[in-house]
């Protein structure tokens, strides 16, 4: 038998399918690629489906439960009917004769490892919902125009892709002079006027939308001491739309650096397409040979949000490039480059730091190979965190059990390993952490009757066996089944490049990362557009997820739903018994079975069951639901 293909799922794409917005986003992306201008985006932004999709996407983010200055979170929106949510968002944005006026942003200072703080701005939940509505519509337009050399806060791009590109520059292209740039307080110093012009240059010519973005940028900031500031520059870190706006600002830098070499006019003149295996690539090699004879500066950029590196072939090019890029950022973006933190590094002699890694090249078999570690500061920080958590395993925090502390420790270990496994020497670095952690655990779990840290314990789960099953470093606390994960048991991962064909806004590009819903689209649309009859947005949103989870079938009989009007959404534990309108407490079944769950005489229920020709299995399911609702089971 042929092997069954694995279903793939990207959450944001699945949510867009649920609310029928994917074709709209695809069309925006196509038009942006074609160079169209957009003057009527507010109709899409304030459409019912886009607003409810924004609620769905925000709800999936843990930060949605953090309150702003109005002390409200996503639960306060979820308990309202969807019609009310849609009306309120539209009123907030367009209802007032003053126009959109966001509430003050709550400022919270987040401590940094160097002792300084990073200012975080937390907008009110309704303003976050408005920003999410805007982001969903702007993103496909911007993605069509963004550079392939930027990797931060973009769909289908990650730190892994940025590191792969960095390794390629150093090891395969021999670009061993790295310019480390640092923009002083980037998010706090973005020029508003410049940003608006850049948005316009991307083809977003909807003046009402641009007015709203200006208001978002100038939202008052409520400081910790209670005072209020009106910003004249910067984008608040913590705002949903801020990463997209930051990429819009720096996309101009990406394009300028690329125009100096990678996409120089001579490339168009001498470059040509050729087939490698099954794909068509644009060969620039002949153009680059011509360009090297002209004295042009050879430079390539890799950017992750506001953190970027420029790679050059020799020191002379690096010096000229550093001066040119610094001047360009100052004059064009009106931002200041930090002279203390901006430097040129010859990676044959010293380490260059990028995204928490320190990287250099070493001679190997007549060529240079990449050697990378966890940055010294980051290594020390992660070691301190794990050691402190290891101490809590022996002496748990108030209200916690040793098991809870072990699970938190394990989650920290997995986080460190998953991120830093891209370093070629990650196992060496993690051994340093492991040695100190084990010393702490051994000493603190040592008692008069013996050490509680033992080699044997409970059974591992399948995923734990796959990852740590062959390790002799796994330890248990006596009497607790949960293993303590060994951070030193880690092998480096070769970073993979982003597949150029992958794209969230084309059918072919999505097929590589996402499997479309195989459900009745007519029933799904009907379920989505059903009047709420006063029920909450949380229920109506979860109902769509449940329809997908049940594969469009009745939970009682297993038959396919053919009409949304036939679907009954039932709370397993009714509201009068404390049941909440949540996904875990819901079930969908065909309307004809609804009489079986009403308070009726037993003989009448039996007659209905006989009429419906219910099976024994179906009766058991109905009886279970009846008992949870405080009703007697059907005999």
XYZ file of C-alpha atoms in Angstrom:
635
model
C 0.000 0.000 0.000
C 1.229 3.533 -0.745
C 2.283 5.487 2.311
C -0.397 7.887 3.481
C 0.747 11.503 3.244
C 1.036 13.358 6.526
C -1.354 16.230 7.134
C 0.412 19.536 7.769
C -1.064 22.458 9.649
C 0.018 26.061 10.193
C -2.212 27.650 12.811
C -2.534 31.091 11.189
C -3.415 29.526 7.830
C -5.953 27.193 9.433
C -7.609 30.120 11.225
C -7.795 32.095 7.971
C -9.489 29.064 6.371
C -12.015 28.878 9.205
C -13.103 32.466 8.529
C -12.856 32.378 4.734
C -10.172 35.102 4.610
C -7.410 33.161 2.826
C -8.657 33.973 -0.717
C -8.813 37.665 0.255
C -5.218 37.625 1.541
C -4.059 35.737 -1.561
C -5.597 38.390 -3.796
C -3.938 41.217 -1.832
C -0.572 39.462 -2.186
C -1.057 38.944 -5.945
C -2.040 42.567 -6.503
C 0.934 43.779 -4.469
C 3.306 41.634 -6.575
C 1.774 43.220 -9.672
C 2.503 46.704 -8.294
C -1.110 47.734 -7.603
C -1.978 50.521 -5.172
C -4.546 49.935 -2.407
C -7.054 52.661 -1.570
C -9.951 50.690 -0.054
C -8.414 48.469 2.630
C -10.630 49.632 5.505
C -13.596 47.694 4.105
C -11.570 44.490 4.410
C -10.083 45.426 7.791
C -13.509 46.085 9.319
C -15.256 43.112 7.714
C -16.951 40.719 10.130
C -14.793 37.748 9.203
C -11.519 39.697 9.556
C -12.484 41.019 13.004
C -13.475 37.564 14.264
C -10.300 36.097 12.742
C -8.324 38.732 14.669
C -10.033 37.612 17.883
C -9.098 34.014 17.076
C -5.434 34.860 16.428
C -5.078 37.019 19.541
C -6.757 34.380 21.698
C -4.084 31.863 20.665
C -1.407 34.184 22.104
C -0.705 33.843 25.833
C -0.023 37.578 26.060
C -3.700 38.279 25.346
C -4.414 37.655 29.031
C -2.109 40.522 30.064
C -4.208 43.588 30.845
C -3.518 47.110 29.594
C -4.416 50.377 31.323
C -8.139 49.460 31.258
C -7.504 46.208 33.238
C -9.250 44.088 30.591
C -8.026 41.059 28.653
C -9.207 38.785 25.856
C -11.717 37.020 28.123
C -13.665 40.284 28.388
C -14.077 40.274 24.604
C -14.716 36.533 24.341
C -17.765 36.674 26.635
C -19.560 39.159 24.326
C -21.688 38.072 21.332
C -19.785 38.298 18.017
C -22.206 40.921 16.668
C -21.360 43.142 19.646
C -17.607 42.639 19.142
C -17.837 43.543 15.444
C -19.983 46.620 16.133
C -17.661 47.841 18.891
C -14.498 47.471 16.782
C -16.149 49.414 13.959
C -17.312 52.103 16.381
C -13.852 52.407 18.003
C -12.233 52.875 14.589
C -14.805 54.967 12.690
C -17.730 55.737 15.012
C -16.403 58.839 16.756
C -16.325 62.195 14.963
C -12.776 62.616 16.390
C -11.645 59.489 14.571
C -9.791 56.562 16.118
C -8.267 57.391 19.513
C -6.358 54.519 21.149
C -6.332 54.352 24.933
C -3.034 54.915 26.781
C -0.417 52.186 26.436
C 0.828 50.701 29.720
C 4.617 51.000 30.035
C 6.404 48.104 31.695
C 10.180 47.927 32.050
C 11.620 44.465 31.383
C 15.043 43.814 32.980
C 17.898 42.920 30.599
C 20.887 40.664 31.448
C 23.240 43.706 31.493
C 21.262 45.342 34.300
C 19.449 47.816 32.047
C 15.751 47.630 31.174
C 13.824 47.287 27.925
C 10.648 49.419 27.732
C 7.595 47.371 26.803
C 4.310 49.001 25.761
C 1.121 47.033 26.439
C -1.911 48.428 24.552
C -5.448 47.892 25.823
C -7.085 44.714 24.547
C -9.523 46.467 22.189
C -6.639 48.411 20.639
C -4.722 45.132 20.247
C -7.731 43.720 18.411
C -7.742 46.736 16.070
C -3.993 46.325 15.454
C -4.438 42.622 14.681
C -7.187 43.448 12.159
C -4.812 45.865 10.423
C -1.806 43.524 10.552
C -3.726 40.655 8.921
C -4.547 42.826 5.891
C -1.243 44.698 5.615
C 0.982 41.638 5.965
C 0.283 39.992 2.567
C 0.776 43.354 0.845
C 4.102 43.915 2.596
C 5.308 40.312 2.193
C 5.151 40.725 -1.579
C 7.600 43.651 -1.315
C 9.896 42.554 1.524
C 13.487 41.422 0.919
C 14.513 37.762 0.971
C 17.392 38.737 3.260
C 15.209 39.620 6.267
C 14.121 36.801 8.567
C 12.606 38.300 11.722
C 8.882 38.413 12.583
C 7.770 37.184 9.179
C 5.684 34.129 8.239
C 7.692 31.002 7.323
C 11.001 32.593 8.402
C 13.019 31.959 11.533
C 16.362 32.240 13.330
C 17.322 28.922 11.713
C 17.008 30.423 8.227
C 19.058 33.484 9.249
C 21.785 31.252 10.696
C 21.850 29.060 7.593
C 22.362 32.137 5.423
C 25.103 33.362 7.788
C 26.910 30.011 7.666
C 26.657 29.993 3.868
C 28.227 33.471 3.647
C 31.131 32.460 5.850
C 31.811 28.887 4.757
C 30.803 28.653 1.115
C 31.183 32.242 -0.098
C 34.299 33.034 2.001
C 32.972 36.430 3.119
C 35.076 36.619 6.272
C 34.731 40.305 7.164
C 31.529 40.843 9.135
C 30.223 44.302 10.025
C 28.197 44.165 13.244
C 25.759 47.087 13.260
C 23.800 48.380 16.241
C 21.071 51.017 15.912
C 20.601 52.970 19.134
C 17.142 52.311 20.600
C 15.643 51.411 17.223
C 12.045 50.845 18.356
C 12.101 54.033 20.446
C 13.475 56.238 17.661
C 11.587 55.278 14.472
C 10.703 58.489 12.631
C 6.931 58.645 12.168
C 6.936 60.802 9.032
C 9.492 58.579 7.344
C 7.510 55.455 8.269
C 4.301 56.880 6.771
C 6.115 57.653 3.506
C 7.510 54.104 3.441
C 4.009 52.651 3.925
C 2.808 54.813 1.025
C 5.767 53.622 -1.111
C 4.623 49.999 -0.589
C 1.369 50.870 -2.390
C -0.838 51.327 0.705
C -2.664 54.515 -0.279
C -5.714 54.177 1.964
C -5.662 57.558 3.740
C -8.051 56.444 6.464
C -5.789 53.490 7.305
C -2.701 55.722 7.349
C -4.528 58.127 9.692
C -5.256 55.204 12.063
C -1.611 54.057 11.957
C -0.522 57.603 12.845
C -2.874 57.519 15.837
C -1.443 54.145 16.914
C 2.090 55.566 16.737
C 1.097 58.552 18.851
C -0.928 56.603 21.430
C -0.299 58.073 24.931
C 2.105 56.112 27.138
C 1.147 55.641 30.802
C 4.406 55.480 32.751
C 4.859 53.322 35.903
C 4.755 56.479 38.065
C 1.323 57.415 36.646
C 2.453 60.209 34.328
C 1.427 60.195 30.656
C 3.704 60.902 27.670
C 2.749 61.602 24.054
C 5.469 60.073 21.820
C 6.731 61.976 18.797
C 8.828 59.050 17.529
C 9.175 55.274 17.948
C 6.829 52.302 17.880
C 5.808 50.665 21.172
C 7.500 47.295 21.749
C 4.615 45.049 22.704
C 2.191 46.360 20.105
C 0.953 43.680 17.718
C 1.649 45.792 14.657
C 5.099 47.043 15.789
C 7.199 44.170 14.296
C 5.528 44.678 10.904
C 6.164 48.436 11.039
C 9.800 47.799 12.019
C 10.248 45.557 8.971
C 8.697 48.259 6.779
C 11.251 50.783 8.090
C 14.276 48.525 7.560
C 13.094 47.010 4.266
C 14.419 50.153 2.594
C 17.844 49.405 4.078
C 17.679 45.814 2.781
C 16.853 47.035 -0.710
C 19.604 49.667 -0.716
C 22.318 47.208 0.415
C 21.141 44.686 -2.202
C 21.230 47.377 -4.902
C 24.931 47.989 -4.214
C 25.938 44.465 -5.213
C 23.455 41.584 -5.083
C 20.853 43.338 -7.292
C 23.110 45.861 -9.009
C 21.990 46.913 -12.538
C 24.865 44.884 -14.001
C 23.262 41.751 -12.531
C 20.211 42.283 -14.714
C 22.459 42.813 -17.717
C 24.712 39.767 -17.308
C 22.631 37.443 -15.111
C 20.608 34.609 -16.640
C 18.242 31.839 -15.616
C 19.409 28.234 -15.579
C 17.947 24.935 -14.477
C 19.464 23.102 -11.507
C 17.790 19.730 -11.047
C 14.078 20.559 -11.176
C 14.202 24.251 -10.224
C 15.002 27.399 -12.162
C 17.575 29.713 -10.533
C 18.952 33.102 -11.539
C 22.708 32.796 -12.079
C 24.597 35.972 -11.083
C 28.137 34.543 -11.276
C 29.044 36.096 -14.644
C 27.736 39.477 -13.499
C 29.749 39.291 -10.261
C 32.964 38.587 -12.206
C 32.387 41.755 -14.230
C 31.518 43.767 -11.114
C 34.676 42.742 -9.214
C 36.730 44.438 -11.952
C 34.903 47.751 -11.459
C 35.859 48.415 -7.817
C 32.321 48.146 -6.516
C 31.945 47.222 -2.834
C 30.901 43.569 -2.458
C 28.352 43.325 0.374
C 25.521 41.067 1.521
C 23.059 41.653 4.336
C 21.354 39.229 6.745
C 18.756 40.895 8.979
C 16.597 39.647 11.836
C 14.314 42.530 12.944
C 16.655 45.410 13.942
C 19.672 43.097 14.343
C 21.636 42.829 11.093
C 25.065 41.899 9.788
C 26.758 42.850 6.519
C 29.309 40.471 4.997
C 32.279 41.606 2.878
C 35.151 39.835 1.145
C 38.054 42.019 2.318
C 38.879 44.662 4.892
C 38.944 47.552 2.421
C 35.390 46.800 1.261
C 34.284 46.375 4.877
C 35.663 49.792 5.904
C 34.022 51.555 2.966
C 30.761 49.659 3.492
C 30.630 50.474 7.217
C 31.043 54.164 6.480
C 28.497 54.157 3.634
C 25.812 52.199 5.506
C 26.224 54.311 8.657
C 25.781 57.506 6.640
C 22.788 56.056 4.782
C 20.994 55.008 7.988
C 21.612 58.451 9.520
C 20.502 60.441 6.491
C 17.705 58.311 5.060
C 16.186 56.560 8.094
C 17.055 59.340 10.579
C 18.366 56.796 13.047
C 21.637 56.774 14.961
C 24.193 53.983 14.668
C 26.067 53.232 17.891
C 29.801 53.745 17.174
C 30.776 51.760 20.282
C 28.855 48.640 19.328
C 29.351 48.801 15.546
C 32.554 47.046 14.498
C 34.259 45.055 11.757
C 35.224 41.487 12.678
C 37.614 39.253 10.757
C 36.065 35.874 11.607
C 39.298 34.065 10.767
C 40.766 35.656 13.920
C 37.851 36.539 16.205
C 34.268 35.588 16.944
C 31.359 37.581 15.560
C 28.135 37.577 17.576
C 24.675 37.277 16.026
C 21.312 36.215 17.503
C 22.852 34.779 20.664
C 25.569 32.808 18.834
C 29.283 33.567 18.484
C 30.669 32.476 15.127
C 34.074 32.210 13.492
C 35.761 30.108 10.805
C 38.602 27.597 11.260
C 40.946 26.056 8.644
C 39.851 22.533 7.785
C 41.022 20.358 4.892
C 42.276 23.279 2.823
C 39.180 25.420 3.345
C 37.434 27.338 6.113
C 34.627 25.757 8.147
C 32.222 27.480 10.514
C 32.697 27.026 14.253
C 29.952 28.433 16.463
C 29.149 28.538 20.172
C 26.548 30.027 22.464
C 27.533 33.643 23.235
C 29.434 34.002 26.505
C 26.863 36.329 28.096
C 23.973 34.158 26.969
C 25.699 31.000 28.192
C 26.267 32.505 31.634
C 22.671 33.757 31.788
C 21.171 30.384 30.845
C 23.486 28.624 33.308
C 22.351 30.899 36.142
C 18.684 30.324 35.303
C 19.034 26.535 35.213
C 21.102 26.414 38.415
C 18.472 28.493 40.227
C 15.734 26.186 38.951
C 17.768 23.132 39.984
C 17.876 24.541 43.524
C 14.081 24.763 43.527
C 13.813 21.048 42.709
C 15.403 20.345 46.102
C 13.477 23.145 47.842
C 10.302 23.978 45.848
C 8.796 27.447 45.792
C 5.813 28.117 48.012
C 2.735 26.245 46.798
C 4.670 24.058 44.333
C 5.672 20.397 44.374
C 9.080 18.984 43.340
C 7.298 17.504 40.292
C 6.167 20.987 39.195
C 9.710 22.312 39.532
C 11.148 19.372 37.547
C 8.680 19.995 34.737
C 9.616 23.677 34.650
C 13.311 22.731 34.635
C 12.711 20.333 31.736
C 10.860 22.966 29.729
C 13.809 25.332 30.214
C 16.223 22.608 29.044
C 14.167 21.972 25.900
C 13.977 25.716 25.174
C 17.759 26.105 25.385
C 18.437 22.991 23.313
C 15.883 23.784 20.617
C 17.248 27.290 20.077
C 21.000 26.754 20.434
C 21.256 23.369 18.694
C 22.236 25.342 15.564
C 25.652 26.022 17.153
C 28.272 23.559 15.913
C 29.781 23.301 19.428
C 26.515 23.308 21.356
C 27.317 20.040 23.162
C 30.575 21.496 24.528
C 28.752 24.579 25.830
C 25.884 22.584 27.323
C 28.338 20.305 29.147
C 29.531 23.343 31.113
C 25.956 24.020 32.214
C 25.279 20.341 32.930
C 28.316 19.986 35.183
C 27.214 22.855 37.421
C 23.567 21.793 37.457
C 24.441 18.240 38.477
C 26.728 19.497 41.244
C 23.853 21.541 42.667
C 21.355 18.678 42.392
C 23.726 16.109 43.910
C 24.656 18.329 46.855
C 21.143 19.546 47.607
C 19.444 16.168 47.279
C 22.024 14.436 49.449
C 20.530 13.366 52.800
C 21.620 11.313 55.817
C 19.835 8.276 54.379
C 21.477 8.655 50.962
C 21.229 10.756 47.837
C 17.713 11.231 46.427
C 19.150 11.727 42.934
C 18.950 8.265 41.313
C 19.561 6.737 37.887
C 16.379 4.665 37.683
C 12.796 5.865 37.934
C 9.463 5.910 36.142
C 8.824 5.110 32.493
C 9.492 7.770 29.862
C 6.928 8.913 27.318
C 7.531 8.046 23.649
C 8.807 11.543 22.867
C 11.149 11.432 25.894
C 12.476 8.026 24.818
C 13.118 9.334 21.321
C 15.077 12.297 22.617
C 16.769 11.107 25.806
C 16.184 7.329 25.876
C 19.791 6.438 24.996
C 21.350 8.868 27.456
C 23.118 7.652 30.605
C 22.831 11.203 32.024
C 19.087 11.025 32.768
C 18.363 11.264 36.493
C 15.265 10.967 38.715
C 14.373 12.264 42.147
C 13.572 9.262 44.328
C 9.823 8.672 44.451
C 9.027 10.924 41.434
C 8.410 9.361 38.029
C 9.333 12.446 35.961
C 12.903 12.276 34.551
C 15.233 15.261 34.838
C 16.363 16.022 31.287
C 20.152 16.194 30.771
C 21.006 19.446 29.015
C 24.364 18.038 27.868
C 22.689 15.298 25.808
C 22.364 17.361 22.637
C 23.673 17.087 19.098
C 24.050 20.106 16.867
C 21.577 20.549 14.029
C 22.596 21.726 10.562
C 20.398 24.786 9.892
C 18.114 24.442 6.899
C 17.568 27.182 4.329
C 14.136 28.636 3.747
C 12.523 27.001 0.738
C 11.992 29.743 -1.813
C 8.770 28.139 -3.039
C 7.129 28.324 0.424
C 4.617 31.176 0.622
C 1.541 31.628 2.826
C -0.300 33.588 0.144
C -0.228 31.285 -2.882
C -1.884 27.888 -3.237
C 1.325 26.198 -4.447
C 3.424 27.834 -1.716
C 1.019 26.755 1.029
C 0.891 23.163 -0.196
C 4.474 22.627 1.005
C 3.675 23.531 4.622
C -0.084 23.201 5.045
C -2.860 20.799 4.123
C -6.144 22.486 3.279
C -9.304 21.579 5.158
C -11.176 18.671 3.599
C -14.562 19.751 4.945
C -17.866 20.797 3.426
C -17.165 24.497 2.747
C -20.894 25.239 2.395
C -21.615 23.939 5.920
C -18.527 25.681 7.335
C -19.588 29.023 5.836
C -23.111 28.550 7.148
C -21.804 27.770 10.630
C -19.538 30.808 10.525
C -22.337 33.157 9.488
C -25.047 31.835 11.795
C -26.553 34.474 14.125
C -25.133 33.997 17.621
C -28.541 34.264 19.347
C -26.783 35.999 22.252
C -24.104 33.337 22.726
C -20.489 34.388 23.225
C -17.770 35.029 20.649
C -15.721 32.340 22.414
C -18.462 29.771 21.805
C -19.014 30.689 18.161
C -15.263 30.616 17.504
C -14.738 27.315 19.328
C -17.719 25.853 17.462
C -15.820 26.243 14.176
C -12.750 24.506 15.646
C -14.923 21.695 16.947
C -16.579 21.266 13.547
C -13.099 20.781 12.097
C -11.991 18.461 14.927
C -15.090 16.300 14.434
C -14.294 16.235 10.686
C -17.675 17.732 9.900
C -19.488 14.799 11.515
C -22.100 14.415 14.244
C -20.439 13.433 17.532
C -23.309 11.035 18.344
C -24.055 9.244 15.091
C -20.902 9.905 13.038
C -22.884 11.105 9.997
C -21.714 14.083 7.965
C -23.497 17.381 8.525
C -25.141 18.622 5.335
C -26.486 21.957 6.594
C -25.347 24.345 9.314
C -28.942 24.688 10.519
C -28.853 20.992 11.509
C -25.975 21.499 13.961
C -26.614 21.831 17.707
C -23.779 23.087 19.940
C -24.237 21.494 23.375
C -22.353 22.255 26.591
C -21.337 18.972 28.206
C -21.551 20.584 31.643
C -24.418 23.121 31.481
C -23.920 26.734 32.529
C -26.195 26.273 35.575
C -23.741 23.611 36.847
C -20.700 25.842 36.300
C -19.912 24.787 32.736
C -18.279 27.473 30.586
C -18.575 28.162 26.890
C -15.205 26.651 26.053
C -13.956 24.219 23.414
C -13.291 21.441 25.950
C -16.876 21.690 27.241
C -18.615 21.558 23.856
C -19.959 18.926 21.491
C -21.715 19.176 18.107
C -24.505 16.821 17.109
C -27.424 16.650 14.679
C -30.557 18.575 15.627
C -32.803 15.539 15.385
C -31.119 14.099 18.496
C -31.846 17.225 20.520
C -35.189 15.910 21.944
C -33.234 13.063 23.585
C -31.437 15.620 25.752
C -34.551 17.438 26.959
C -36.393 16.903 30.232
C -39.183 14.526 29.138
C -40.956 11.460 30.564
C -38.951 8.248 30.135
C -41.594 6.541 27.985
C -41.588 9.533 25.626
C -37.768 9.464 25.405
C -37.842 5.737 24.623
C -40.394 6.350 21.878
C -38.239 9.090 20.336
C -35.175 6.808 20.535
C -37.098 4.014 18.789
C -38.289 6.422 16.085
C -34.729 7.586 15.467
C -33.510 3.951 15.431
C -30.722 4.772 17.867
C -27.958 2.245 18.436
C -26.808 1.064 21.841
C -23.597 3.089 21.466
C -25.535 6.269 20.635
C -27.815 5.741 23.662
C -24.776 5.463 25.917
C -23.383 8.745 24.588
C -26.739 10.488 25.063
C -27.129 9.055 28.567
C -23.662 10.298 29.504
C -24.580 13.817 28.368
C -27.919 13.649 30.196
C -26.252 12.621 33.454
C -23.799 15.531 33.248
C -26.813 17.805 32.742
C -28.498 16.429 35.862
C -31.017 14.305 33.930
C -31.687 10.596 34.237
C -30.115 8.215 31.713
C -32.254 6.619 29.015
C -32.972 3.049 30.079
